[in-house]
Amino acid sequence: MRALLVVNPVATTTSARMRDVLTHALASEVKLDVALTAFRGHARDLARRAAEQGTADVVIALGGDGTVNEVVNGLLHHGPDTGELPRLAVVPGGSTNVFARALGLPNDAVEATGALLDALHAGSERSVGLGLASGTPGTPDEGVPRRWFTFCAGLGFDAGVIGRVESQRERGKRSTHALYVRQVMRHFLGDPTRRRGVISLLRAGHDPVEGLALSIVCNTSPWTYLGNRAIHATPAASFDTGLDLLGLTRLSSSAVSRYATQLLLSSPERGPHGRHVVSLHDETDFTLQSQVPLPFQLDGDHLGLRTSVSFTGVRHALRVIV
């Protein structure tokens, strides 16, 4: 089997020595090419080339969720897998690794490599659904290139927090859960749109839902992890269904405290609930539209400001070794 290992050399939880060990282990079982990423978007370019040129049967992403997202977008540059594209494999190397853990992989690069080798021997793989975010026709964002996401997207509050965290990391701060908590509080105090929601949820055949102050789109559950604790924003979300959405119409101090507690206590059976909660399950197409430009994120990657994003849930988009 031919494999391309796409390595993020600055991944949070791996060292050069560990990457060498993992590379040797993989090379003992497959015909392995290794490529280190050098800039943002490089992993996407490498995966796209492998898909277009047919040089790999599997593309392995060694890094965090951002690296995985780039590899997925490279593989699916021309559309969902119809059986001809390389399969995806993941070795977690980031700080949270939501996609890998949602697939049931160990959150340890060495253990995950062992599980990957076992899956390759057994020929074990599964088809997963993914989300697709596009610029909405007839809006200022209609020309924004479409982009796939593996586990979540967000327009508004959560994306603003991610933007703050990325800014801190660019200044040399380590990505820790404490850093995220601090930025949540700072963004809460400084967000001018949190008291009066400016996001509308639009679906064909339904009345618009106005006044969302927070909107999170999930392709699977958990939404994220706080250490070893899984956070279930949309517990019913699955790689086997369409997209789910959690919206909040109020972000006052009391509401944030209540819903933050519900998230911390969430389970696969129960997520946030209450009269200010808007939930969707297994949706194929919908649009989030804002009265003002808001931060936007995909798979934990801040993508700037948007006023409108259209979402599509695509079943059986990609085959994954697992």
PDB file of C-alpha atoms in Angstrom:
ATOM      1  CA  MET A   1       0.000   0.000   0.000  1.00  0.00           C
ATOM      2  CA  ARG A   2       1.259   3.474  -0.895  1.00  0.00           C
ATOM      3  CA  ALA A   3       0.876   6.071   1.831  1.00  0.00           C
ATOM      4  CA  LEU A   4       1.632   9.768   2.117  1.00  0.00           C
ATOM      5  CA  LEU A   5       2.338  10.988   5.650  1.00  0.00           C
ATOM      6  CA  VAL A   6       1.602  14.713   5.942  1.00  0.00           C
ATOM      7  CA  VAL A   7       3.370  16.012   9.047  1.00  0.00           C
ATOM      8  CA  ASN A   8       2.825  19.302  10.826  1.00  0.00           C
ATOM      9  CA  PRO A   9       6.300  19.815  12.357  1.00  0.00           C
ATOM     10  CA  VAL A  10       4.998  22.299  14.920  1.00  0.00           C
ATOM     11  CA  ALA A  11       2.094  20.159  16.129  1.00  0.00           C
ATOM     12  CA  THR A  12       1.436  20.799  19.807  1.00  0.00           C
ATOM     13  CA  THR A  13       1.979  17.376  21.370  1.00  0.00           C
ATOM     14  CA  THR A  14       4.614  15.700  19.206  1.00  0.00           C
ATOM     15  CA  SER A  15       8.392  16.025  19.163  1.00  0.00           C
ATOM     16  CA  ALA A  16      10.872  15.401  16.359  1.00  0.00           C
ATOM     17  CA  ARG A  17      11.983  12.177  18.048  1.00  0.00           C
ATOM     18  CA  MET A  18       8.411  10.931  18.390  1.00  0.00           C
ATOM     19  CA  ARG A  19       7.692  11.747  14.744  1.00  0.00           C
ATOM     20  CA  ASP A  20      10.759   9.747  13.700  1.00  0.00           C
ATOM     21  CA  VAL A  21       9.581   6.740  15.706  1.00  0.00           C
ATOM     22  CA  LEU A  22       6.088   6.928  14.209  1.00  0.00           C
ATOM     23  CA  THR A  23       7.483   7.341  10.706  1.00  0.00           C
ATOM     24  CA  HIS A  24       9.682   4.241  11.056  1.00  0.00           C
ATOM     25  CA  ALA A  25       6.765   2.215  12.411  1.00  0.00           C
ATOM     26  CA  LEU A  26       4.550   3.184   9.470  1.00  0.00           C
ATOM     27  CA  ALA A  27       7.334   2.691   6.910  1.00  0.00           C
ATOM     28  CA  SER A  28       7.764  -0.889   8.073  1.00  0.00           C
ATOM     29  CA  GLU A  29       4.217  -1.689   6.927  1.00  0.00           C
ATOM     30  CA  VAL A  30       3.521   0.565   3.913  1.00  0.00           C
ATOM     31  CA  LYS A  31       5.409   2.212   1.077  1.00  0.00           C
ATOM     32  CA  LEU A  32       5.703   5.588   2.767  1.00  0.00           C
ATOM     33  CA  ASP A  33       6.409   9.085   1.496  1.00  0.00           C
ATOM     34  CA  VAL A  34       6.776  11.807   4.119  1.00  0.00           C
ATOM     35  CA  ALA A  35       6.059  15.502   3.600  1.00  0.00           C
ATOM     36  CA  LEU A  36       6.492  18.211   6.229  1.00  0.00           C
ATOM     37  CA  THR A  37       4.226  21.229   5.971  1.00  0.00           C
ATOM     38  CA  ALA A  38       5.927  24.604   5.667  1.00  0.00           C
ATOM     39  CA  PHE A  39       3.048  27.096   5.535  1.00  0.00           C
ATOM     40  CA  ARG A  40      -0.686  27.449   6.067  1.00  0.00           C
ATOM     41  CA  GLY A  41      -2.516  25.542   3.329  1.00  0.00           C
ATOM     42  CA  HIS A  42       0.476  23.311   2.520  1.00  0.00           C
ATOM     43  CA  ALA A  43      -1.223  20.150   3.831  1.00  0.00           C
ATOM     44  CA  ARG A  44      -4.189  20.871   1.560  1.00  0.00           C
ATOM     45  CA  ASP A  45      -1.895  21.249  -1.458  1.00  0.00           C
ATOM     46  CA  LEU A  46      -0.064  18.003  -0.668  1.00  0.00           C
ATOM     47  CA  ALA A  47      -3.283  16.004  -0.266  1.00  0.00           C
ATOM     48  CA  ARG A  48      -4.798  17.482  -3.420  1.00  0.00           C
ATOM     49  CA  ARG A  49      -1.713  16.536  -5.436  1.00  0.00           C
ATOM     50  CA  ALA A  50      -1.825  12.979  -4.089  1.00  0.00           C
ATOM     51  CA  ALA A  51      -5.510  12.684  -5.029  1.00  0.00           C
ATOM     52  CA  GLU A  52      -5.118  14.175  -8.498  1.00  0.00           C
ATOM     53  CA  GLN A  53      -1.968  12.261  -9.406  1.00  0.00           C
ATOM     54  CA  GLY A  54      -3.027   8.965  -7.829  1.00  0.00           C
ATOM     55  CA  THR A  55       0.260   8.621  -5.964  1.00  0.00           C
ATOM     56  CA  ALA A  56      -1.185   7.344  -2.660  1.00  0.00           C
ATOM     57  CA  ASP A  57      -3.775   4.847  -1.493  1.00  0.00           C
ATOM     58  CA  VAL A  58      -4.016   6.538   1.894  1.00  0.00           C
ATOM     59  CA  VAL A  59      -3.068  10.002   3.137  1.00  0.00           C
ATOM     60  CA  ILE A  60      -2.133  10.108   6.820  1.00  0.00           C
ATOM     61  CA  ALA A  61      -2.445  13.422   8.678  1.00  0.00           C
ATOM     62  CA  LEU A  62      -0.056  13.738  11.629  1.00  0.00           C
ATOM     63  CA  GLY A  63      -1.069  16.883  13.473  1.00  0.00           C
ATOM     64  CA  GLY A  64      -4.035  18.604  15.043  1.00  0.00           C
ATOM     65  CA  ASP A  65      -7.524  19.290  13.757  1.00  0.00           C
ATOM     66  CA  GLY A  66      -6.253  22.107  11.541  1.00  0.00           C
ATOM     67  CA  THR A  67      -3.909  19.747   9.703  1.00  0.00           C
ATOM     68  CA  VAL A  68      -6.701  17.187   9.308  1.00  0.00           C
ATOM     69  CA  ASN A  69      -9.021  19.861   7.925  1.00  0.00           C
ATOM     70  CA  GLU A  70      -6.468  20.916   5.320  1.00  0.00           C
ATOM     71  CA  VAL A  71      -5.850  17.317   4.233  1.00  0.00           C
ATOM     72  CA  VAL A  72      -9.599  16.697   3.910  1.00  0.00           C
ATOM     73  CA  ASN A  73     -10.037  19.825   1.800  1.00  0.00           C
ATOM     74  CA  GLY A  74      -7.174  18.736  -0.437  1.00  0.00           C
ATOM     75  CA  LEU A  75      -8.607  15.253  -0.920  1.00  0.00           C
ATOM     76  CA  LEU A  76     -12.100  16.602  -1.649  1.00  0.00           C
ATOM     77  CA  HIS A  77     -11.052  19.550  -3.801  1.00  0.00           C
ATOM     78  CA  HIS A  78     -13.133  18.229  -6.708  1.00  0.00           C
ATOM     79  CA  GLY A  79     -15.996  16.863  -4.610  1.00  0.00           C
ATOM     80  CA  PRO A  80     -16.966  13.911  -2.387  1.00  0.00           C
ATOM     81  CA  ASP A  81     -15.296  10.521  -2.725  1.00  0.00           C
ATOM     82  CA  THR A  82     -16.909   8.237  -5.292  1.00  0.00           C
ATOM     83  CA  GLY A  83     -14.529   5.366  -4.521  1.00  0.00           C
ATOM     84  CA  GLU A  84     -11.469   6.611  -6.378  1.00  0.00           C
ATOM     85  CA  LEU A  85      -9.871   8.938  -3.822  1.00  0.00           C
ATOM     86  CA  PRO A  86      -7.190   7.957  -1.303  1.00  0.00           C
ATOM     87  CA  ARG A  87      -8.515   7.084   2.124  1.00  0.00           C
ATOM     88  CA  LEU A  88      -7.814   9.359   5.066  1.00  0.00           C
ATOM     89  CA  ALA A  89      -5.997   8.271   8.212  1.00  0.00           C
ATOM     90  CA  VAL A  90      -5.253  10.377  11.288  1.00  0.00           C
ATOM     91  CA  VAL A  91      -2.519  10.325  13.911  1.00  0.00           C
ATOM     92  CA  PRO A  92      -3.450  12.948  16.537  1.00  0.00           C
ATOM     93  CA  GLY A  93      -0.751  15.494  17.330  1.00  0.00           C
ATOM     94  CA  GLY A  94      -2.672  18.604  18.375  1.00  0.00           C
ATOM     95  CA  SER A  95      -3.916  19.911  21.681  1.00  0.00           C
ATOM     96  CA  THR A  96      -7.528  18.679  21.382  1.00  0.00           C
ATOM     97  CA  ASN A  97      -7.815  16.295  18.369  1.00  0.00           C
ATOM     98  CA  VAL A  98     -11.610  16.317  18.221  1.00  0.00           C
ATOM     99  CA  PHE A  99     -11.965  14.517  14.884  1.00  0.00           C
ATOM    100  CA  ALA A 100      -9.608  11.679  15.790  1.00  0.00           C
ATOM    101  CA  ARG A 101     -11.231  11.147  19.182  1.00  0.00           C
ATOM    102  CA  ALA A 102     -14.735  11.291  17.697  1.00  0.00           C
ATOM    103  CA  LEU A 103     -13.650   8.440  15.416  1.00  0.00           C
ATOM    104  CA  GLY A 104     -12.713   6.451  18.521  1.00  0.00           C
ATOM    105  CA  LEU A 105      -8.937   6.731  18.107  1.00  0.00           C
ATOM    106  CA  PRO A 106      -6.653   6.984  21.150  1.00  0.00           C
ATOM    107  CA  ASN A 107      -5.626  10.542  22.004  1.00  0.00           C
ATOM    108  CA  ASP A 108      -1.974   9.513  21.989  1.00  0.00           C
ATOM    109  CA  ALA A 109       0.126   9.547  18.834  1.00  0.00           C
ATOM    110  CA  VAL A 110       1.957   6.286  19.594  1.00  0.00           C
ATOM    111  CA  GLU A 111      -1.188   4.375  20.542  1.00  0.00           C
ATOM    112  CA  ALA A 112      -3.066   5.835  17.585  1.00  0.00           C
ATOM    113  CA  THR A 113      -0.287   4.708  15.239  1.00  0.00           C
ATOM    114  CA  GLY A 114      -0.618   1.189  16.617  1.00  0.00           C
ATOM    115  CA  ALA A 115      -4.373   1.309  16.069  1.00  0.00           C
ATOM    116  CA  LEU A 116      -3.811   2.589  12.523  1.00  0.00           C
ATOM    117  CA  LEU A 117      -1.414  -0.256  11.716  1.00  0.00           C
ATOM    118  CA  ASP A 118      -3.958  -2.763  13.039  1.00  0.00           C
ATOM    119  CA  ALA A 119      -6.681  -1.177  10.884  1.00  0.00           C
ATOM    120  CA  LEU A 120      -4.451  -1.263   7.799  1.00  0.00           C
ATOM    121  CA  HIS A 121      -3.730  -4.971   8.386  1.00  0.00           C
ATOM    122  CA  ALA A 122      -7.441  -5.693   8.811  1.00  0.00           C
ATOM    123  CA  GLY A 123      -8.520  -3.489   5.904  1.00  0.00           C
ATOM    124  CA  SER A 124     -10.819  -1.682   8.324  1.00  0.00           C
ATOM    125  CA  GLU A 125     -12.378   1.557   7.121  1.00  0.00           C
ATOM    126  CA  ARG A 126     -15.609   3.520   7.354  1.00  0.00           C
ATOM    127  CA  SER A 127     -17.399   6.167   5.345  1.00  0.00           C
ATOM    128  CA  VAL A 128     -18.061   9.472   7.117  1.00  0.00           C
ATOM    129  CA  GLY A 129     -20.317  12.386   6.361  1.00  0.00           C
ATOM    130  CA  LEU A 130     -18.845  15.889   6.398  1.00  0.00           C
ATOM    131  CA  GLY A 131     -20.028  19.476   6.433  1.00  0.00           C
ATOM    132  CA  LEU A 132     -19.538  21.961   3.623  1.00  0.00           C
ATOM    133  CA  ALA A 133     -19.584  25.730   4.195  1.00  0.00           C
ATOM    134  CA  SER A 134     -20.059  28.069   1.231  1.00  0.00           C
ATOM    135  CA  GLY A 135     -20.626  31.727   0.519  1.00  0.00           C
ATOM    136  CA  THR A 136     -24.337  32.457   0.155  1.00  0.00           C
ATOM    137  CA  PRO A 137     -25.475  33.548  -3.333  1.00  0.00           C
ATOM    138  CA  GLY A 138     -26.671  37.145  -3.471  1.00  0.00           C
ATOM    139  CA  THR A 139     -24.650  38.237  -0.435  1.00  0.00           C
ATOM    140  CA  PRO A 140     -21.263  39.978  -0.122  1.00  0.00           C
ATOM    141  CA  ASP A 141     -19.769  36.576   0.776  1.00  0.00           C
ATOM    142  CA  GLU A 142     -21.021  34.685  -2.297  1.00  0.00           C
ATOM    143  CA  GLY A 143     -17.514  34.563  -3.787  1.00  0.00           C
ATOM    144  CA  VAL A 144     -15.900  32.985  -0.702  1.00  0.00           C
ATOM    145  CA  PRO A 145     -14.534  29.547  -1.654  1.00  0.00           C
ATOM    146  CA  ARG A 146     -16.391  26.594  -0.207  1.00  0.00           C
ATOM    147  CA  ARG A 147     -14.650  24.634   2.517  1.00  0.00           C
ATOM    148  CA  TRP A 148     -15.216  21.230   4.089  1.00  0.00           C
ATOM    149  CA  PHE A 149     -15.259  20.690   7.849  1.00  0.00           C
ATOM    150  CA  THR A 150     -15.003  17.490   9.829  1.00  0.00           C
ATOM    151  CA  PHE A 151     -16.601  18.218  13.199  1.00  0.00           C
ATOM    152  CA  CYS A 152     -17.786  21.810  13.719  1.00  0.00           C
ATOM    153  CA  ALA A 153     -18.240  25.347  12.471  1.00  0.00           C
ATOM    154  CA  GLY A 154     -19.327  28.508  14.224  1.00  0.00           C
ATOM    155  CA  LEU A 155     -20.497  31.998  13.343  1.00  0.00           C
ATOM    156  CA  GLY A 156     -20.314  34.542  16.146  1.00  0.00           C
ATOM    157  CA  PHE A 157     -19.302  34.056  19.751  1.00  0.00           C
ATOM    158  CA  ASP A 158     -17.322  30.799  19.667  1.00  0.00           C
ATOM    159  CA  ALA A 159     -15.457  31.902  16.531  1.00  0.00           C
ATOM    160  CA  GLY A 160     -14.561  35.165  18.263  1.00  0.00           C
ATOM    161  CA  VAL A 161     -13.038  33.199  21.136  1.00  0.00           C
ATOM    162  CA  ILE A 162     -11.015  31.090  18.705  1.00  0.00           C
ATOM    163  CA  GLY A 163      -9.785  34.246  16.991  1.00  0.00           C
ATOM    164  CA  ARG A 164      -8.580  35.597  20.331  1.00  0.00           C
ATOM    165  CA  VAL A 165      -6.814  32.319  21.134  1.00  0.00           C
ATOM    166  CA  GLU A 166      -5.062  32.298  17.749  1.00  0.00           C
ATOM    167  CA  SER A 167      -3.914  35.864  18.342  1.00  0.00           C
ATOM    168  CA  GLN A 168      -2.441  34.847  21.698  1.00  0.00           C
ATOM    169  CA  ARG A 169      -0.708  31.829  20.152  1.00  0.00           C
ATOM    170  CA  GLU A 170       0.864  34.071  17.514  1.00  0.00           C
ATOM    171  CA  ARG A 171       2.362  36.013  20.426  1.00  0.00           C
ATOM    172  CA  GLY A 172       3.976  32.864  21.772  1.00  0.00           C
ATOM    173  CA  LYS A 173       1.334  31.649  24.241  1.00  0.00           C
ATOM    174  CA  ARG A 174       0.799  27.887  24.510  1.00  0.00           C
ATOM    175  CA  SER A 175      -2.585  26.452  23.555  1.00  0.00           C
ATOM    176  CA  THR A 176      -4.005  25.346  26.900  1.00  0.00           C
ATOM    177  CA  HIS A 177      -7.511  24.967  28.267  1.00  0.00           C
ATOM    178  CA  ALA A 178      -6.773  27.814  30.692  1.00  0.00           C
ATOM    179  CA  LEU A 179      -5.990  30.071  27.728  1.00  0.00           C
ATOM    180  CA  TYR A 180      -9.369  29.243  26.172  1.00  0.00           C
ATOM    181  CA  VAL A 181     -11.223  29.942  29.432  1.00  0.00           C
ATOM    182  CA  ARG A 182      -9.538  33.347  29.790  1.00  0.00           C
ATOM    183  CA  GLN A 183     -10.399  34.295  26.224  1.00  0.00           C
ATOM    184  CA  VAL A 184     -14.026  33.197  26.701  1.00  0.00           C
ATOM    185  CA  MET A 185     -14.345  35.652  29.586  1.00  0.00           C
ATOM    186  CA  ARG A 186     -12.603  38.478  27.738  1.00  0.00           C
ATOM    187  CA  HIS A 187     -14.676  37.982  24.608  1.00  0.00           C
ATOM    188  CA  PHE A 188     -17.869  37.798  26.658  1.00  0.00           C
ATOM    189  CA  LEU A 189     -17.112  41.163  28.265  1.00  0.00           C
ATOM    190  CA  GLY A 190     -16.115  42.782  24.966  1.00  0.00           C
ATOM    191  CA  ASP A 191     -18.664  41.333  22.507  1.00  0.00           C
ATOM    192  CA  PRO A 192     -21.147  44.078  21.518  1.00  0.00           C
ATOM    193  CA  THR A 193     -23.596  41.620  19.875  1.00  0.00           C
ATOM    194  CA  ARG A 194     -24.071  39.189  22.738  1.00  0.00           C
ATOM    195  CA  ARG A 195     -27.028  40.985  24.378  1.00  0.00           C
ATOM    196  CA  ARG A 196     -29.049  41.297  21.154  1.00  0.00           C
ATOM    197  CA  GLY A 197     -28.556  38.424  18.750  1.00  0.00           C
ATOM    198  CA  VAL A 198     -27.919  39.467  15.133  1.00  0.00           C
ATOM    199  CA  ILE A 199     -27.868  36.035  13.449  1.00  0.00           C
ATOM    200  CA  SER A 200     -30.806  34.605  11.486  1.00  0.00           C
ATOM    201  CA  LEU A 201     -31.317  30.919  10.708  1.00  0.00           C
ATOM    202  CA  LEU A 202     -32.789  30.399   7.245  1.00  0.00           C
ATOM    203  CA  ARG A 203     -34.204  27.099   5.913  1.00  0.00           C
ATOM    204  CA  ALA A 204     -36.298  26.392   2.843  1.00  0.00           C
ATOM    205  CA  GLY A 205     -39.898  25.743   3.817  1.00  0.00           C
ATOM    206  CA  HIS A 206     -39.511  27.170   7.338  1.00  0.00           C
ATOM    207  CA  ASP A 207     -39.978  30.579   8.919  1.00  0.00           C
ATOM    208  CA  PRO A 208     -36.673  32.333   9.735  1.00  0.00           C
ATOM    209  CA  VAL A 209     -35.395  32.056  13.288  1.00  0.00           C
ATOM    210  CA  GLU A 210     -34.185  35.501  14.280  1.00  0.00           C
ATOM    211  CA  GLY A 211     -32.004  36.863  17.036  1.00  0.00           C
ATOM    212  CA  LEU A 212     -29.377  34.153  17.549  1.00  0.00           C
ATOM    213  CA  ALA A 213     -26.448  35.398  19.634  1.00  0.00           C
ATOM    214  CA  LEU A 214     -24.486  32.163  19.230  1.00  0.00           C
ATOM    215  CA  SER A 215     -24.565  29.526  16.479  1.00  0.00           C
ATOM    216  CA  ILE A 216     -22.596  26.284  16.447  1.00  0.00           C
ATOM    217  CA  VAL A 217     -22.889  23.762  13.611  1.00  0.00           C
ATOM    218  CA  CYS A 218     -21.799  20.199  14.400  1.00  0.00           C
ATOM    219  CA  ASN A 219     -21.054  17.242  12.177  1.00  0.00           C
ATOM    220  CA  THR A 220     -20.448  14.863  15.081  1.00  0.00           C
ATOM    221  CA  SER A 221     -20.481  14.695  18.837  1.00  0.00           C
ATOM    222  CA  PRO A 222     -18.639  15.586  21.036  1.00  0.00           C
ATOM    223  CA  TRP A 223     -18.343  19.221  19.943  1.00  0.00           C
ATOM    224  CA  THR A 224     -15.021  19.535  21.754  1.00  0.00           C
ATOM    225  CA  TYR A 225     -13.109  18.318  24.810  1.00  0.00           C
ATOM    226  CA  LEU A 226     -12.045  20.023  28.008  1.00  0.00           C
ATOM    227  CA  GLY A 227      -9.124  17.830  28.985  1.00  0.00           C
ATOM    228  CA  ASN A 228     -10.592  14.339  29.032  1.00  0.00           C
ATOM    229  CA  ARG A 229     -14.152  15.604  29.433  1.00  0.00           C
ATOM    230  CA  ALA A 230     -16.276  15.404  26.275  1.00  0.00           C
ATOM    231  CA  ILE A 231     -18.506  18.441  25.656  1.00  0.00           C
ATOM    232  CA  HIS A 232     -21.729  17.580  23.829  1.00  0.00           C
ATOM    233  CA  ALA A 233     -23.289  20.701  22.293  1.00  0.00           C
ATOM    234  CA  THR A 234     -25.464  18.596  19.956  1.00  0.00           C
ATOM    235  CA  PRO A 235     -25.515  15.041  21.395  1.00  0.00           C
ATOM    236  CA  ALA A 236     -27.401  13.477  18.461  1.00  0.00           C
ATOM    237  CA  ALA A 237     -24.883  14.654  15.824  1.00  0.00           C
ATOM    238  CA  SER A 238     -23.161  11.831  13.957  1.00  0.00           C
ATOM    239  CA  PHE A 239     -20.856  11.117  11.029  1.00  0.00           C
ATOM    240  CA  ASP A 240     -23.768   9.045   9.662  1.00  0.00           C
ATOM    241  CA  THR A 241     -26.339  11.877   9.527  1.00  0.00           C
ATOM    242  CA  GLY A 242     -26.590  15.456   8.274  1.00  0.00           C
ATOM    243  CA  LEU A 243     -25.652  18.535  10.297  1.00  0.00           C
ATOM    244  CA  ASP A 244     -26.860  19.599  13.733  1.00  0.00           C
ATOM    245  CA  LEU A 245     -27.078  23.136  15.112  1.00  0.00           C
ATOM    246  CA  LEU A 246     -27.044  24.688  18.566  1.00  0.00           C
ATOM    247  CA  GLY A 247     -28.194  28.294  18.732  1.00  0.00           C
ATOM    248  CA  LEU A 248     -28.686  30.565  21.732  1.00  0.00           C
ATOM    249  CA  THR A 249     -30.865  33.657  21.622  1.00  0.00           C
ATOM    250  CA  ARG A 250     -29.483  35.098  24.831  1.00  0.00           C
ATOM    251  CA  LEU A 251     -25.967  35.518  26.212  1.00  0.00           C
ATOM    252  CA  SER A 252     -26.516  37.480  29.403  1.00  0.00           C
ATOM    253  CA  SER A 253     -24.331  36.700  32.416  1.00  0.00           C
ATOM    254  CA  SER A 254     -26.966  34.423  33.908  1.00  0.00           C
ATOM    255  CA  ALA A 255     -27.631  32.678  30.600  1.00  0.00           C
ATOM    256  CA  VAL A 256     -23.925  32.076  29.935  1.00  0.00           C
ATOM    257  CA  SER A 257     -23.487  30.643  33.427  1.00  0.00           C
ATOM    258  CA  ARG A 258     -26.491  28.345  32.968  1.00  0.00           C
ATOM    259  CA  TYR A 259     -25.558  27.065  29.515  1.00  0.00           C
ATOM    260  CA  ALA A 260     -21.865  26.736  30.354  1.00  0.00           C
ATOM    261  CA  THR A 261     -22.853  24.512  33.274  1.00  0.00           C
ATOM    262  CA  GLN A 262     -25.120  22.475  31.005  1.00  0.00           C
ATOM    263  CA  LEU A 263     -22.263  22.016  28.534  1.00  0.00           C
ATOM    264  CA  LEU A 264     -19.885  20.883  31.275  1.00  0.00           C
ATOM    265  CA  LEU A 265     -22.488  18.389  32.497  1.00  0.00           C
ATOM    266  CA  SER A 266     -23.564  17.341  29.004  1.00  0.00           C
ATOM    267  CA  SER A 267     -23.689  13.716  27.948  1.00  0.00           C
ATOM    268  CA  PRO A 268     -24.419  11.698  24.791  1.00  0.00           C
ATOM    269  CA  GLU A 269     -28.053  11.756  25.929  1.00  0.00           C
ATOM    270  CA  ARG A 270     -28.509  15.403  26.930  1.00  0.00           C
ATOM    271  CA  GLY A 271     -27.060  18.740  25.853  1.00  0.00           C
ATOM    272  CA  PRO A 272     -27.988  22.386  26.469  1.00  0.00           C
ATOM    273  CA  HIS A 273     -31.712  22.993  26.838  1.00  0.00           C
ATOM    274  CA  GLY A 274     -34.086  25.794  27.766  1.00  0.00           C
ATOM    275  CA  ARG A 275     -36.281  28.479  26.239  1.00  0.00           C
ATOM    276  CA  HIS A 276     -33.339  30.370  24.739  1.00  0.00           C
ATOM    277  CA  VAL A 277     -31.975  27.257  22.980  1.00  0.00           C
ATOM    278  CA  VAL A 278     -32.548  26.562  19.274  1.00  0.00           C
ATOM    279  CA  SER A 279     -31.667  23.041  18.092  1.00  0.00           C
ATOM    280  CA  LEU A 280     -31.620  21.332  14.712  1.00  0.00           C
ATOM    281  CA  HIS A 281     -30.810  17.697  13.959  1.00  0.00           C
ATOM    282  CA  ASP A 282     -29.874  15.897  10.744  1.00  0.00           C
ATOM    283  CA  GLU A 283     -30.222  18.906   8.439  1.00  0.00           C
ATOM    284  CA  THR A 284     -28.970  18.905   4.854  1.00  0.00           C
ATOM    285  CA  ASP A 285     -29.120  22.611   3.928  1.00  0.00           C
ATOM    286  CA  PHE A 286     -29.481  25.861   5.863  1.00  0.00           C
ATOM    287  CA  THR A 287     -27.980  29.343   6.042  1.00  0.00           C
ATOM    288  CA  LEU A 288     -26.775  31.541   8.889  1.00  0.00           C
ATOM    289  CA  GLN A 289     -27.014  35.240   8.077  1.00  0.00           C
ATOM    290  CA  SER A 290     -25.866  38.140  10.243  1.00  0.00           C
ATOM    291  CA  GLN A 291     -26.814  41.803  10.298  1.00  0.00           C
ATOM    292  CA  VAL A 292     -23.153  42.693  10.866  1.00  0.00           C
ATOM    293  CA  PRO A 293     -19.880  40.909   9.997  1.00  0.00           C
ATOM    294  CA  LEU A 294     -19.079  38.275  12.633  1.00  0.00           C
ATOM    295  CA  PRO A 295     -16.106  35.954  13.288  1.00  0.00           C
ATOM    296  CA  PHE A 296     -16.326  32.588  11.532  1.00  0.00           C
ATOM    297  CA  GLN A 297     -14.497  29.337  12.302  1.00  0.00           C
ATOM    298  CA  LEU A 298     -14.245  25.835  10.849  1.00  0.00           C
ATOM    299  CA  ASP A 299     -12.768  22.924  12.841  1.00  0.00           C
ATOM    300  CA  GLY A 300     -11.227  25.408  15.263  1.00  0.00           C
ATOM    301  CA  ASP A 301      -9.591  27.512  12.545  1.00  0.00           C
ATOM    302  CA  HIS A 302     -10.524  31.207  12.538  1.00  0.00           C
ATOM    303  CA  LEU A 303     -11.370  32.323   8.988  1.00  0.00           C
ATOM    304  CA  GLY A 304     -12.120  36.004   9.470  1.00  0.00           C
ATOM    305  CA  LEU A 305     -15.445  37.863   9.340  1.00  0.00           C
ATOM    306  CA  ARG A 306     -18.574  36.762   7.465  1.00  0.00           C
ATOM    307  CA  THR A 307     -22.124  38.042   7.114  1.00  0.00           C
ATOM    308  CA  SER A 308     -23.631  34.888   5.625  1.00  0.00           C
ATOM    309  CA  VAL A 309     -22.644  31.216   5.391  1.00  0.00           C
ATOM    310  CA  SER A 310     -24.598  28.398   3.738  1.00  0.00           C
ATOM    311  CA  PHE A 311     -24.129  24.899   5.136  1.00  0.00           C
ATOM    312  CA  THR A 312     -24.602  21.509   3.496  1.00  0.00           C
ATOM    313  CA  GLY A 313     -24.395  18.124   5.165  1.00  0.00           C
ATOM    314  CA  VAL A 314     -22.850  15.594   2.758  1.00  0.00           C
ATOM    315  CA  ARG A 315     -23.259  11.926   3.670  1.00  0.00           C
ATOM    316  CA  HIS A 316     -20.558   9.383   2.751  1.00  0.00           C
ATOM    317  CA  ALA A 317     -18.166  12.138   1.722  1.00  0.00           C
ATOM    318  CA  LEU A 318     -14.889  10.362   2.548  1.00  0.00           C
ATOM    319  CA  ARG A 319     -13.489   6.965   3.517  1.00  0.00           C
ATOM    320  CA  VAL A 320     -11.407   6.842   6.712  1.00  0.00           C
ATOM    321  CA  ILE A 321      -9.073   4.113   7.948  1.00  0.00           C
ATOM    322  CA  VAL A 322     -10.186   3.313  11.483  1.00  0.00           C
TER     323      VAL A 322
END
